[in-house]
Amino acid sequence: MSTVKYPIPAPAETLAPGPKTESGDASSAQGGGDFDYRLPSPRDATIMMVDDEETTIDVVQMFLEDAGYTNFITTTDSTRALDIITESRPDVVLLDLKMPVVSGFDILAHMRADSSLKHIPVIILTSATDGQTKLKALELGATDFLGKPVDSSELVLRLRNTLTAKAYQDRLAFYDGLTGLPNRRMFMSRLERALQRARHENKNCVVMHINLDRFKQINDTLGHSAGDLLLKLVARRLEACLRPDDLVMATEPQDHDDNLFRIGGDEFTIFIPDIGKADNATQLARRVLGDLAKPCYVAKQELFLTSSIGIAVYPDDGDDLDTLLKHADIAMSHAKQQGKNTYQFYSKEINARTERRLSLEHQLRKALSRDEISLHYQPKVDIASGRVIGAEALMRWTHRDLGMVSPMEFIPIAEEAGLITELGAWALHTASAHCKGWQNAGLGELRIAVNVSSQQFRQQGLLQTIQSALGQAKLDPKHLVIELTESMIMANPAESVAALREIKEMGLKLSVDDFGTGYSSLSYLKRFPLDELKVDRSFVKDIPGDADDAAITAAIIVLAHSLGLSVVAEGVETAEQLAFLKNVGCDEFQGYFFSKPLPEPAFVDRVKLAQEK
Ligand code: C2E
Ligand code: MG
Ligand code: MG
């Protein structure tokens, strides 16, 4: 039994405890309805009484104790009532109306105007039982009204009904209907106080943000009900990770139920009020990754689900919940970029990188319409004759304030942000038009090579875009080369064969970029309708000095020729490199040795200069 008579420090939190979890097979999600909620017993509720007469409080408390209630907070000082309510968040307030200085009406009106208190039910206990008073109290938002002297049975029944209604309301507002876990609102409302405690006790808390990898894909392919089952399964597995037998967790056993939250679609958060050493967070993160990655069976399918985790530590990474959550989220995005199925602690460097990335993405959306995007052209030279036979179009972004942003930086951002299709289409149109212009200007039948990103390649509209670019420029398809990276076409070889054939049938040439950096299957290489291999710069860089690279480059050339493909060496910077390549039969080269990528007019001049020689 606990009675707190103010002024005395407030008791622990009073929000309804979380639902008990279903036990069962942790590795398979069965069908069935949603969570079986067990509401907390009304008798666990904390009852607050505000009455200027001590004897009324004593009598009412006695009635309620007889009915089994045990937690009371009482005060006879109405001027302090609001502070106490704010601090201790009781489940219900029994409120007298007539009190000196601050009346029950004043307290009620304040509570209803305060978003954090307005959901707390208030039962009025008063000797003024006239119709007008009752009406005014109900109008101000009283939940119920009882006349004094109080009839004990009526009081007990009304209180029970009020508390039951409140428990349902809390359940809906603070718990996720699918998994039964506390939700984001609960996270914010409950953990604010946990953080305050950590502040006083000088403890380190951890917010661990868990996001499932490729959940959207599973949802889209297997359907939403399978997705729901999977989320429930994930919730159960995470709960199991946090069980009290856990040696990692330094918290008291009864806290475990309330450390796990579902705060968004496929986003879960673990809060650890006192982590002890930072290494404990690492151990827990590893265990979560391992447990979630175990195979599971949903809709009769075996699935392998992985997750990415971001970790923010209080107080180093943030002083309040919002910041901690945001930083854990940033760290999580970084874990995804690291290739998923991993965890990442938040750091200032990660934050700086993420902020730059977000700002670049924002700026990139406006770059085309602001005319900040252009194409530079790097000559492709025939090694035997020394003639320029074409060019590769390379995208450039010159931002008004930031200056040149490297394509190595902005192309991946454009891909992730879904902007690459538009940029890529623009490049195909612009490069085709320039190429036609060169032919018209008498520079010869130059070919133009355009890089296509994996996203563009996988999208439906690529063929139409190519068609439209060629059509508008009136360029013969045989003058357009599409460069695709090796890893792109090897990601899904069977699909790639079909897509490549379609492009090939239009009369274009196909080139494999950065060859040697991915893993090609020779049997597929034979089946792809390719024209050209580009030996990656990383091999060319150290030839002829590096015997391994020299051997690999020579072997790639032999292999390519045996498959009927011509070979372009990338990144040729020296006469020695070129001499070696010529010796081993390489067909073409690109590189600073001949020319850097140039703006269009400078490219035209460079080609003319070469032709005059
Ligand atoms: P990539 O297609 O392999 O292009 C070759 C890169 O090597 C270019 O870098 C080029 O400037 C650089 N390079 C050429 N010769 C030399 C040399 O002798 N030495 C050195 N150190 N570097 C040389 P850049 O222009 O920075 O482009 C980087 C990558 O960005 C490209 O690699 C390509 O993957 C991507 N990219 C560029 N433009 C586009 C585009 O329009 N669309 C798509 N999807 N990707 C593009
Ligand atoms: Mg390229
Ligand atoms: Mg390349």
mmCIF file of C-alpha atoms and ligand atoms in Angstrom, residues 392 394 451 483 513-514 534 570, ligand 2:
data_model
loop_
_atom_site.group_PDB
_atom_site.id
_atom_site.type_symbol
_atom_site.label_atom_id
_atom_site.label_comp_id
_atom_site.label_asym_id
_atom_site.label_seq_id
_atom_site.Cartn_x
_atom_site.Cartn_y
_atom_site.Cartn_z
ATOM 1 C CA GLU A 392 32.480 9.416 -73.400
ATOM 2 C CA LEU A 394 30.638 12.564 -68.287
ATOM 3 C CA ASN A 451 26.773 6.041 -68.868
ATOM 4 C CA GLU A 483 27.992 2.032 -70.888
ATOM 5 C CA ASP A 513 32.325 -0.252 -67.853
ATOM 6 C CA ASP A 514 34.815 -0.743 -65.007
ATOM 7 C CA LYS A 534 36.447 -1.192 -70.650
ATOM 8 C CA GLU A 570 40.456 3.568 -69.036
HETATM 9 MG MG MG B 2 31.879 5.184 -68.108
#
